[in-house]
Structures are given as C-alpha cells and as structure tokens.
Amino acid sequence: EQIEAIEWLHAQHDNLPRCFFSGRRSRANGNGSNLLMDIGNENGDTSFTNNLVGVAGVGSAVFFQQLHPFSYHDWRSIKRFLSSKCPLIRAYGAIRFDATANISPEWKAFGSFYFMVPQVEFDELEGSSMLAITIAWDNALSWTWDEAIHSLETTMQQIASVVVKLKKEASGEPILSKTHVPNKTHWDLAVKKALQEINTSSSQLVKVVLARSSRILTATNIDPIAWLACLQVEGEDAYQFCLQPPNGPAFVGNTPERLFHRKWLSISSEALAATRARGESSDLDLQIEHDLLSRVVVEPKKAVRKLPRIQHLYAQLTGNLRREDDEFEILSSLHPTPAVCGLPKEAARLFISETEMFDRGMYAGPVGWFGGGESEFAVGIRSALVEKDSGALVYAGTGIVEGSNPSSEWDELELKTSQ
C-alpha cells in the first residue's frame, strides 16, 4: 500500500519521542530533491530504487543529546551506529542556532543538540510504503541487547495499525491571542541599534539578521502533526520536519532552505536571500522576479525560487569532499548562514546574543539527518515550537543592512509568518 508517512505518524498519537522529515519536492522547476534518490553503496550495488518521499519515526533505538556544543566527537558517536550497508538507518535531529547561548525552559528537552535513530520507522516511497524497526545496543554504554529488545517491545505495543486520511486544510480555529517578542516598539529600537552599528566606521558589521518570537494561543491544543500536514499543501520546494523529544514540545517547520546534501563524497549547498511577496497577477509576479534578479550579482548562476506566498533569490553550489570526515567541517563552517545570522558571521552572532530578547533554540539551526553514505540538512526557518497547553511559538527573522527600515522589516516578518 502507499500510505503517507505524515498520516501514519498522526495515527500514533502521543507516542514519544517522534520525528518526521520529508525531502523537497518540486514539480515545476526541477530544483527539488527527493529525500533519497537511490539506495546503494560505493560499489554501485542497489537494493531497490524506489525514491523515498518521507520518513516518520517513533521511539528511539539510540539517541544523542548533550548540553555542550555539537562537536566532532559527537558526530563520530552518531556515525558509529550508521552504515553504508544499511543506508536507511539514519539519525534525525537538530542543532541549536547558538550553542553558546543559555537554554531557555521551552528548549530544555532538546539540549544543545538532539538526534534520534527511530525504533519504529515508516518510510513513504513513491508508489509504496515500508515499515521497519531498528535495534541498537552497546554494552559499553550500559545499553544491552536485552534492554534494547525490551524497549522496542514496549514501543511496539503502543503502535497503532489504523491510519486515517488527514484533511490537509486549516481548521479555521480562531486565534485567541498573539504576543510578539520583541513587540513593535522594541523591534524598532533593535533595528535602529543594528543600523547604528552597521554605519559606525570602526564596526565590521555589514548585515545582521534579527528575529521575532510570536506566541499564538487557540481555544484547543494545537496538533503539531495535523499542522504539519496542512503545511505540506504549501510545501512544494520545501522541507517539512518534526522533532519531539520525550517530555518536550514539538519543533515543526516548512523550510525552503537547504544547508547541505552529501551523497558519498559529492556535496551541494545553496543560498536563499531577498524575500518578496508573490504578485497578485502573473505580470506583477514577473516584475517582482525581475527586481529580485537585478538586486545583486551572484555566482554561480542565480535564479528565483517561488513558494505559494513568497519568492526568494536562489543560487546553488556543488563540490567534492576529500574524505567523509569533512562532513563535520562542512556542517560547522556553513552554519550559521548569512541568511539567518549575518556578515561577518561572528560579529553578527555576538550582536544577536546581546540584542535579542528570547532564545532561538533550534530555530535557524541545522535540522535533518546523518546516514551511512548520505546526509542532508536544511536550515530550520519557517518553524515553530508547539507546546501542549501553551499554544505555539512561531519564529521569523529578517536581514538588517544599511538602508533598512524598521517598519518595512516588521512587515516582512508578518509576510513570513503568514505561511
């Protein structure tokens, strides 16, 4: 049967921890990617060729969570449990935007990073689907085979076999309240402070990305999986993800921005910038596209990525790694990108840490998966943290450069959160 991974995950109710990740799909311009193009190894052997559309997982065969910044040692610890011979065994997770910042209560369950290899995993393929279990054990970590089996049996007893078709449309439930941090007054002050810093001759700062957290309350609890299913309708050319540790909120998102994709030693990345609304007519939409393409010079060839409500300037970059271990260096050097932090990187990060009035947590950080022969990470923007009985925290950011206007940048935040 072909069953959607998001629907299977919704049927599991509150079985935690859980994760979901879908690759970027594009029918229009060919720039999208499937989560996995083929399953094989460096010798060219392929076990099957169905494209993997999305993955949902519950329970953790093994998980990785620490308070210290994500390190090479942590990366090696995760890679120990992965193999090119079993390419579907993957560690799904996310890393904080700024590991040096204090962790606020709402992000505590995630630590500085959180990755999980699902115990029970539902793989949605093109034309079919597959249910798999993963068992991981390590006596050196006091996690024996018997304990792994017992934990799996407990999870399996909670798995629901009845999957119901989800309505992928907004419920229309009214928002009771919406509170922004910072509010408009403090936002204007923060942008003016950034402009003063940028225009100071002794300052290195050229661009800084400031963000806003908006708490939304509704009459009933927000179902993060149902919400994510609604986002899939607008999700062409975007990644959808959900990550929820035990005893924690759900981090969900619909992000258009790839951080990197590695297949063996081949690696690709891309840059998004310059958010503009879609035009009300095809002529106006084309004019906005022309304006975007005329703003800056980008090498290699620049293009425009169109989403249902907004469009971005887009450029793709590719290369080859010398060795697989370079993957950690790529992750460390690409994050944070200028699109979510600023330029130069360290000066922008310091300004953000001194100015912003909330904890970004995993917002704008790397979110994705490590695999044996392949890994893929997106940038965790267009995202929210859904807390039971507390509504949702919706995050958005915008780049401040010389000439920026506080009110116009606030309007851009509104445009981004409208998704």
Coordinates of C-alpha atoms in Angstrom, one line a residue:
E1 CA 0.0 0.0 0.0
Q2 CA 1.0 3.6 -0.4
I3 CA 0.3 5.4 2.8
E4 CA 1.6 8.9 3.6
A5 CA 4.2 9.0 6.4
I6 CA 2.6 12.0 8.0
E7 CA -0.7 10.2 8.3
W8 CA 0.9 7.1 9.9
L9 CA 2.7 9.4 12.4
H10 CA -0.6 11.2 13.2
A11 CA -2.2 7.8 14.0
Q12 CA 0.5 7.2 16.7
H13 CA -0.9 10.0 18.8
D14 CA 1.5 11.0 21.6
N15 CA 4.0 8.1 21.2
L16 CA 7.3 9.9 22.0
P17 CA 9.9 10.6 21.0
R18 CA 8.9 11.1 17.4
C19 CA 10.4 12.6 14.2
F20 CA 9.3 13.4 10.7
F21 CA 11.3 14.5 7.7
S22 CA 10.3 14.9 4.0
G23 CA 12.6 15.8 1.2
R24 CA 12.0 18.8 -1.0
R25 CA 9.7 18.1 -4.0
S26 CA 9.4 20.3 -7.0
R27 CA 7.2 19.6 -10.0
A28 CA 7.8 23.0 -11.6
N29 CA 11.5 23.8 -12.0
G30 CA 13.4 20.6 -11.3
N31 CA 15.4 22.2 -8.4
G32 CA 13.8 20.0 -5.8
S33 CA 15.2 16.8 -4.4
N34 CA 13.8 13.6 -3.2
L35 CA 14.9 12.5 0.3
L36 CA 16.9 9.7 -1.3
M37 CA 17.4 9.2 -5.0
D38 CA 18.5 5.5 -4.7
I39 CA 19.7 3.1 -2.1
G40 CA 23.0 1.5 -2.9
N41 CA 26.7 1.7 -2.0
E42 CA 30.0 2.9 -3.3
N43 CA 30.3 -0.2 -5.4
G44 CA 27.2 0.7 -7.4
D45 CA 25.1 -2.1 -5.9
T46 CA 21.5 -1.1 -5.4
S47 CA 19.0 -3.0 -3.3
F48 CA 15.9 -1.1 -4.6
T49 CA 15.4 2.1 -6.5
N50 CA 12.1 3.5 -5.2
N51 CA 12.5 7.1 -4.2
L52 CA 12.0 7.9 -0.5
V53 CA 9.4 10.6 -0.1
G54 CA 9.2 11.0 3.6
V55 CA 10.1 9.3 6.9
A56 CA 8.2 9.2 10.2
G57 CA 9.6 7.6 13.3
V58 CA 8.6 6.9 16.9
G59 CA 10.7 5.7 19.8
S60 CA 14.5 5.9 19.8
A61 CA 16.8 2.9 19.2
V62 CA 19.5 5.2 20.3
F63 CA 19.5 9.0 20.9
F64 CA 22.1 11.7 21.3
Q65 CA 21.5 14.8 23.5
Q66 CA 24.1 17.0 25.3
L67 CA 24.3 20.5 26.7
H68 CA 27.7 21.2 25.3
P69 CA 28.1 22.4 21.6
F70 CA 27.9 19.8 18.9
S71 CA 31.5 18.5 18.4
Y72 CA 33.4 16.2 16.1
H73 CA 33.3 13.6 18.9
D74 CA 29.5 13.8 19.0
W75 CA 29.4 13.4 15.2
R76 CA 31.7 10.3 15.4
S77 CA 29.5 8.9 18.2
I78 CA 26.4 9.1 15.9
K79 CA 28.3 7.7 12.9
R80 CA 29.2 4.6 14.9
F81 CA 25.6 3.5 14.6
L82 CA 25.3 4.1 10.9
S83 CA 26.4 2.1 7.9
S84 CA 26.5 2.4 4.1
K85 CA 25.3 -1.3 4.1
C86 CA 22.1 -0.2 5.8
P87 CA 21.5 3.3 4.3
L88 CA 18.0 3.7 5.7
I89 CA 19.3 3.7 9.3
R90 CA 19.6 7.4 9.9
A91 CA 19.9 9.8 12.9
Y92 CA 17.3 12.5 12.6
G93 CA 17.7 15.7 14.6
A94 CA 18.6 19.3 15.0
I95 CA 21.3 21.6 16.4
R96 CA 20.8 24.9 18.2
F97 CA 21.3 28.2 16.4
D98 CA 23.8 29.4 19.0
A99 CA 25.2 26.7 21.3
T100 CA 26.9 29.3 23.5
A101 CA 23.6 31.0 24.5
N102 CA 21.7 30.0 27.6
I103 CA 19.0 27.4 27.0
S104 CA 15.5 28.7 28.0
P105 CA 12.9 26.3 29.6
E106 CA 10.9 25.7 26.4
W107 CA 14.0 24.3 24.6
K108 CA 15.5 22.4 27.6
A109 CA 14.4 18.9 26.3
F110 CA 16.5 19.4 23.2
G111 CA 19.7 20.3 24.9
S112 CA 22.4 21.8 22.6
F113 CA 21.5 19.2 20.0
Y114 CA 19.2 16.2 19.8
F115 CA 19.4 13.3 17.4
M116 CA 17.5 10.0 17.4
V117 CA 17.6 6.8 15.4
P118 CA 13.9 5.8 15.4
Q119 CA 12.9 2.4 16.8
V120 CA 9.9 2.1 14.6
E121 CA 10.0 3.9 11.3
F122 CA 7.5 4.4 8.5
D123 CA 9.1 5.0 5.1
E124 CA 6.8 6.6 2.4
L125 CA 8.1 5.6 -1.0
E126 CA 6.9 6.6 -4.5
G127 CA 4.1 4.1 -5.1
S128 CA 4.5 2.0 -1.9
S129 CA 5.5 2.2 1.7
M130 CA 7.5 0.2 4.2
L131 CA 7.5 -0.3 8.0
A132 CA 10.9 -1.0 9.6
I133 CA 12.3 -1.5 13.1
T134 CA 15.9 -0.7 14.2
I135 CA 17.6 -2.2 17.2
A136 CA 20.8 -0.6 18.6
W137 CA 22.8 -1.7 21.6
D138 CA 26.2 -1.0 23.1
N139 CA 27.3 -2.8 26.3
A140 CA 30.0 -0.2 26.8
L141 CA 27.2 2.4 27.2
S142 CA 25.3 0.1 29.6
W143 CA 22.6 -0.4 26.9
T144 CA 22.5 -4.1 26.4
W145 CA 20.8 -6.2 23.7
D146 CA 18.1 -7.3 26.3
E147 CA 17.4 -3.7 27.2
A148 CA 17.1 -2.7 23.6
I149 CA 14.6 -5.5 22.9
H150 CA 12.5 -4.8 25.9
S151 CA 12.4 -1.1 25.0
L152 CA 11.4 -2.0 21.4
E153 CA 8.6 -4.3 22.7
T154 CA 7.2 -1.5 24.8
T155 CA 7.1 0.8 21.8
M156 CA 5.6 -1.9 19.5
Q157 CA 2.7 -2.3 22.0
Q158 CA 1.8 1.3 21.5
I159 CA 1.9 1.3 17.7
A160 CA -1.5 1.9 16.1
S161 CA -2.2 0.0 12.9
V162 CA -5.3 2.1 11.8
V163 CA -4.3 5.0 9.6
V164 CA -6.9 7.6 8.8
K165 CA -6.7 10.1 5.9
L166 CA -5.8 13.5 7.1
K167 CA -7.6 16.7 6.0
K168 CA -4.8 18.9 4.7
E169 CA -6.6 22.2 5.3
A170 CA -6.6 24.7 8.1
S171 CA -9.3 24.1 10.7
G172 CA -10.2 27.8 10.8
E173 CA -9.9 27.9 14.6
P174 CA -9.7 31.5 15.8
I175 CA -6.5 32.7 17.4
L176 CA -7.3 33.9 21.0
S177 CA -4.1 35.9 21.4
K178 CA -0.8 36.7 19.7
T179 CA 2.1 38.1 21.6
H180 CA 5.4 39.2 19.9
V181 CA 8.9 39.2 21.5
P182 CA 10.1 41.8 20.8
N183 CA 7.0 44.0 20.4
K184 CA 6.9 46.6 17.6
T185 CA 8.4 49.3 19.9
H186 CA 11.4 47.2 21.0
W187 CA 11.8 45.9 17.4
D188 CA 12.2 49.4 16.1
L189 CA 14.8 50.1 18.8
A190 CA 16.7 46.9 17.9
V191 CA 16.8 47.7 14.2
K192 CA 17.9 51.3 14.8
K193 CA 20.7 49.9 17.1
A194 CA 21.7 47.5 14.3
L195 CA 21.8 50.3 11.8
Q196 CA 23.9 52.5 14.1
E197 CA 26.4 49.6 14.4
I198 CA 26.5 48.9 10.7
N199 CA 27.1 52.6 9.9
T200 CA 29.9 53.0 12.5
S201 CA 33.2 53.2 10.7
S202 CA 35.0 51.2 13.3
S203 CA 32.5 48.3 13.1
Q204 CA 32.9 45.2 11.0
L205 CA 29.2 44.5 10.9
V206 CA 27.7 44.6 7.4
K207 CA 24.5 42.6 7.9
V208 CA 22.7 41.2 10.9
V209 CA 19.6 39.0 10.9
L210 CA 17.2 39.9 13.8
A211 CA 14.3 37.5 14.7
R212 CA 11.0 37.6 16.4
S213 CA 9.1 35.0 18.5
S214 CA 5.3 35.1 18.4
R215 CA 3.3 33.1 20.9
I216 CA -0.1 32.1 19.5
L217 CA -2.9 30.7 21.7
T218 CA -6.0 29.0 20.4
A219 CA -9.0 27.6 22.3
T220 CA -7.8 24.0 22.0
N221 CA -4.3 22.5 21.9
I222 CA -2.6 22.7 18.5
D223 CA -1.9 19.3 17.0
P224 CA 1.7 19.7 15.6
I225 CA 1.3 16.7 13.1
A226 CA -2.0 18.0 11.8
W227 CA -0.5 21.4 11.4
L228 CA 2.5 20.0 9.6
A229 CA 0.1 18.1 7.2
C230 CA -1.5 21.5 6.4
L231 CA 1.9 23.0 5.7
Q232 CA 2.6 20.2 3.2
V233 CA -0.1 21.7 1.0
E234 CA 2.2 24.8 0.7
G235 CA 5.3 22.7 1.0
E236 CA 6.3 22.2 -2.7
D237 CA 10.0 23.1 -3.0
A238 CA 10.3 23.0 0.8
Y239 CA 11.3 20.5 3.6
Q240 CA 8.8 19.6 6.2
F241 CA 10.1 18.4 9.6
C242 CA 9.0 17.5 13.1
L243 CA 11.3 16.6 16.0
Q244 CA 9.9 15.9 19.5
P245 CA 12.0 14.5 22.4
P246 CA 10.4 12.7 25.3
N247 CA 8.8 15.2 27.8
G248 CA 9.3 18.0 25.3
P249 CA 7.5 20.2 22.8
A250 CA 7.4 19.6 19.1
F251 CA 9.7 21.6 16.8
V252 CA 8.0 21.7 13.4
G253 CA 8.8 23.6 10.2
N254 CA 8.3 24.1 6.4
T255 CA 11.7 25.4 5.3
P256 CA 12.8 26.2 1.7
E257 CA 16.5 26.4 2.5
R258 CA 19.0 23.5 2.2
L259 CA 22.1 23.7 4.3
F260 CA 23.8 20.9 2.5
H261 CA 23.3 17.5 0.9
R262 CA 26.0 14.8 0.8
K263 CA 26.0 11.7 -1.3
W264 CA 29.2 9.8 -0.7
L265 CA 31.9 12.5 -1.4
S266 CA 29.7 14.7 -3.5
I267 CA 28.2 17.7 -1.7
S268 CA 25.8 20.5 -2.6
S269 CA 24.6 23.6 -0.9
E270 CA 22.6 26.7 -1.8
A271 CA 21.8 30.3 -0.8
L272 CA 18.5 32.0 -0.4
A273 CA 18.0 35.7 0.1
A274 CA 15.8 38.7 -0.6
T275 CA 12.3 37.7 0.5
R276 CA 9.5 39.2 -1.6
A277 CA 5.7 38.5 -1.8
R278 CA 4.2 36.8 -4.8
G279 CA 2.5 39.1 -7.3
E280 CA -1.3 39.3 -7.4
S281 CA -1.1 38.9 -11.2
S282 CA 1.3 37.0 -13.4
D283 CA 2.7 40.3 -14.8
L284 CA 3.3 41.7 -11.3
D285 CA 4.8 38.4 -10.2
L286 CA 7.2 38.5 -13.2
Q287 CA 8.1 42.1 -12.3
I288 CA 9.0 41.2 -8.7
E289 CA 11.1 38.3 -10.0
H290 CA 13.0 40.7 -12.3
D291 CA 13.5 43.0 -9.4
L292 CA 15.0 40.2 -7.3
L293 CA 17.3 39.1 -10.1
S294 CA 18.5 42.7 -10.6
R295 CA 19.4 43.3 -6.9
V296 CA 22.7 41.6 -6.5
V297 CA 25.3 39.7 -8.5
V298 CA 25.5 36.0 -7.6
E299 CA 27.9 33.4 -8.9
P300 CA 27.2 30.7 -9.9
K301 CA 24.0 31.5 -11.9
K302 CA 21.3 33.0 -9.9
A303 CA 17.6 32.1 -10.1
V304 CA 14.3 32.7 -8.3
R305 CA 12.6 30.1 -6.1
K306 CA 8.9 30.6 -5.9
L307 CA 6.8 29.4 -3.0
P308 CA 3.0 29.8 -2.8
R309 CA 3.1 33.1 -0.9
I310 CA 6.7 34.3 -1.3
Q311 CA 9.7 34.1 -3.5
H312 CA 13.5 34.2 -2.9
L313 CA 16.7 34.8 -4.8
Y314 CA 18.4 31.5 -5.1
A315 CA 21.9 30.1 -6.1
Q316 CA 23.2 26.5 -6.0
L317 CA 26.8 25.4 -5.2
T318 CA 28.4 22.0 -5.6
G319 CA 31.7 20.4 -4.8
N320 CA 33.5 17.2 -3.7
L321 CA 34.9 16.3 -0.2
R322 CA 38.4 14.9 0.2
R323 CA 37.1 12.4 2.8
E324 CA 33.8 11.6 4.6
D325 CA 35.1 13.2 7.8
D326 CA 35.0 16.6 6.1
E327 CA 31.2 16.4 6.5
F328 CA 31.5 17.7 10.1
E329 CA 33.7 20.6 8.9
I330 CA 31.1 21.4 6.2
L331 CA 28.3 21.5 8.8
S332 CA 30.4 23.6 11.2
S333 CA 31.5 26.1 8.6
L334 CA 28.2 26.6 6.8
H335 CA 26.2 27.2 9.9
P336 CA 25.1 29.8 10.7
T337 CA 24.5 31.0 7.2
P338 CA 24.4 34.8 6.3
A339 CA 20.7 34.4 5.7
V340 CA 19.9 33.6 9.4
C341 CA 22.9 35.3 11.1
G342 CA 24.6 38.0 9.1
L343 CA 28.1 39.2 8.0
P344 CA 30.7 38.8 9.2
K345 CA 29.4 35.7 11.0
E346 CA 30.9 36.1 14.5
A347 CA 30.2 39.9 14.7
A348 CA 26.6 39.2 13.7
R349 CA 26.2 36.3 16.2
L350 CA 27.6 38.5 19.1
F351 CA 25.2 41.3 18.2
I352 CA 22.2 38.9 18.1
S353 CA 23.2 37.4 21.5
E354 CA 23.4 40.9 23.0
T355 CA 20.2 42.2 21.4
E356 CA 17.6 39.5 21.0
M357 CA 15.2 39.1 24.0
F358 CA 14.4 35.4 23.5
D359 CA 16.1 32.0 22.9
R360 CA 16.1 30.9 19.3
G361 CA 16.8 27.3 20.3
M362 CA 16.7 25.2 17.2
Y363 CA 15.1 27.9 15.1
A364 CA 17.5 28.8 12.3
G365 CA 19.8 25.9 13.2
P366 CA 20.6 22.8 11.2
V367 CA 17.8 20.3 11.0
G368 CA 18.0 17.0 9.1
W369 CA 19.7 13.6 9.2
F370 CA 23.0 11.8 9.1
G371 CA 23.2 8.5 7.2
G372 CA 25.9 5.9 6.3
G373 CA 26.6 7.1 2.8
E374 CA 24.4 10.2 2.6
S375 CA 23.3 13.1 4.8
E376 CA 21.0 16.1 4.3
F377 CA 20.3 19.2 6.4
A378 CA 18.0 22.1 6.0
V379 CA 18.0 25.4 7.8
G380 CA 15.3 25.4 10.5
I381 CA 13.5 28.6 9.4
R382 CA 9.7 29.0 8.8
S383 CA 9.4 27.0 12.0
A384 CA 7.5 26.8 15.3
L385 CA 7.7 25.2 18.7
V386 CA 4.3 23.6 19.7
E387 CA 3.8 23.1 23.4
K388 CA 0.8 21.3 25.0
D389 CA -1.5 23.7 26.8
S390 CA 0.8 26.7 25.8
G391 CA 0.0 27.2 22.1
A392 CA 2.8 27.7 19.7
L393 CA 5.9 29.9 19.4
V394 CA 6.3 30.9 15.8
Y395 CA 9.7 32.3 14.7
A396 CA 10.7 34.6 11.8
G397 CA 13.7 36.7 11.0
T398 CA 14.8 39.4 8.6
G399 CA 18.2 40.8 7.5
I400 CA 19.2 44.3 8.5
V401 CA 21.6 46.1 6.2
E402 CA 22.4 49.8 5.5
G403 CA 19.2 51.5 4.4
S404 CA 16.8 49.0 6.2
N405 CA 13.6 50.5 7.5
P406 CA 12.2 49.1 10.8
S407 CA 8.5 49.2 9.7
S408 CA 9.3 47.5 6.3
E409 CA 11.3 44.8 8.1
W410 CA 8.4 44.2 10.5
D411 CA 6.1 43.8 7.5
E412 CA 8.5 41.1 6.2
L413 CA 8.2 39.2 9.5
E414 CA 4.4 39.3 9.1
L415 CA 4.7 38.0 5.5
K416 CA 7.0 35.1 6.5
T417 CA 4.8 34.1 9.5
S418 CA 1.7 34.2 7.2
Q419 CA 2.7 30.8 5.9

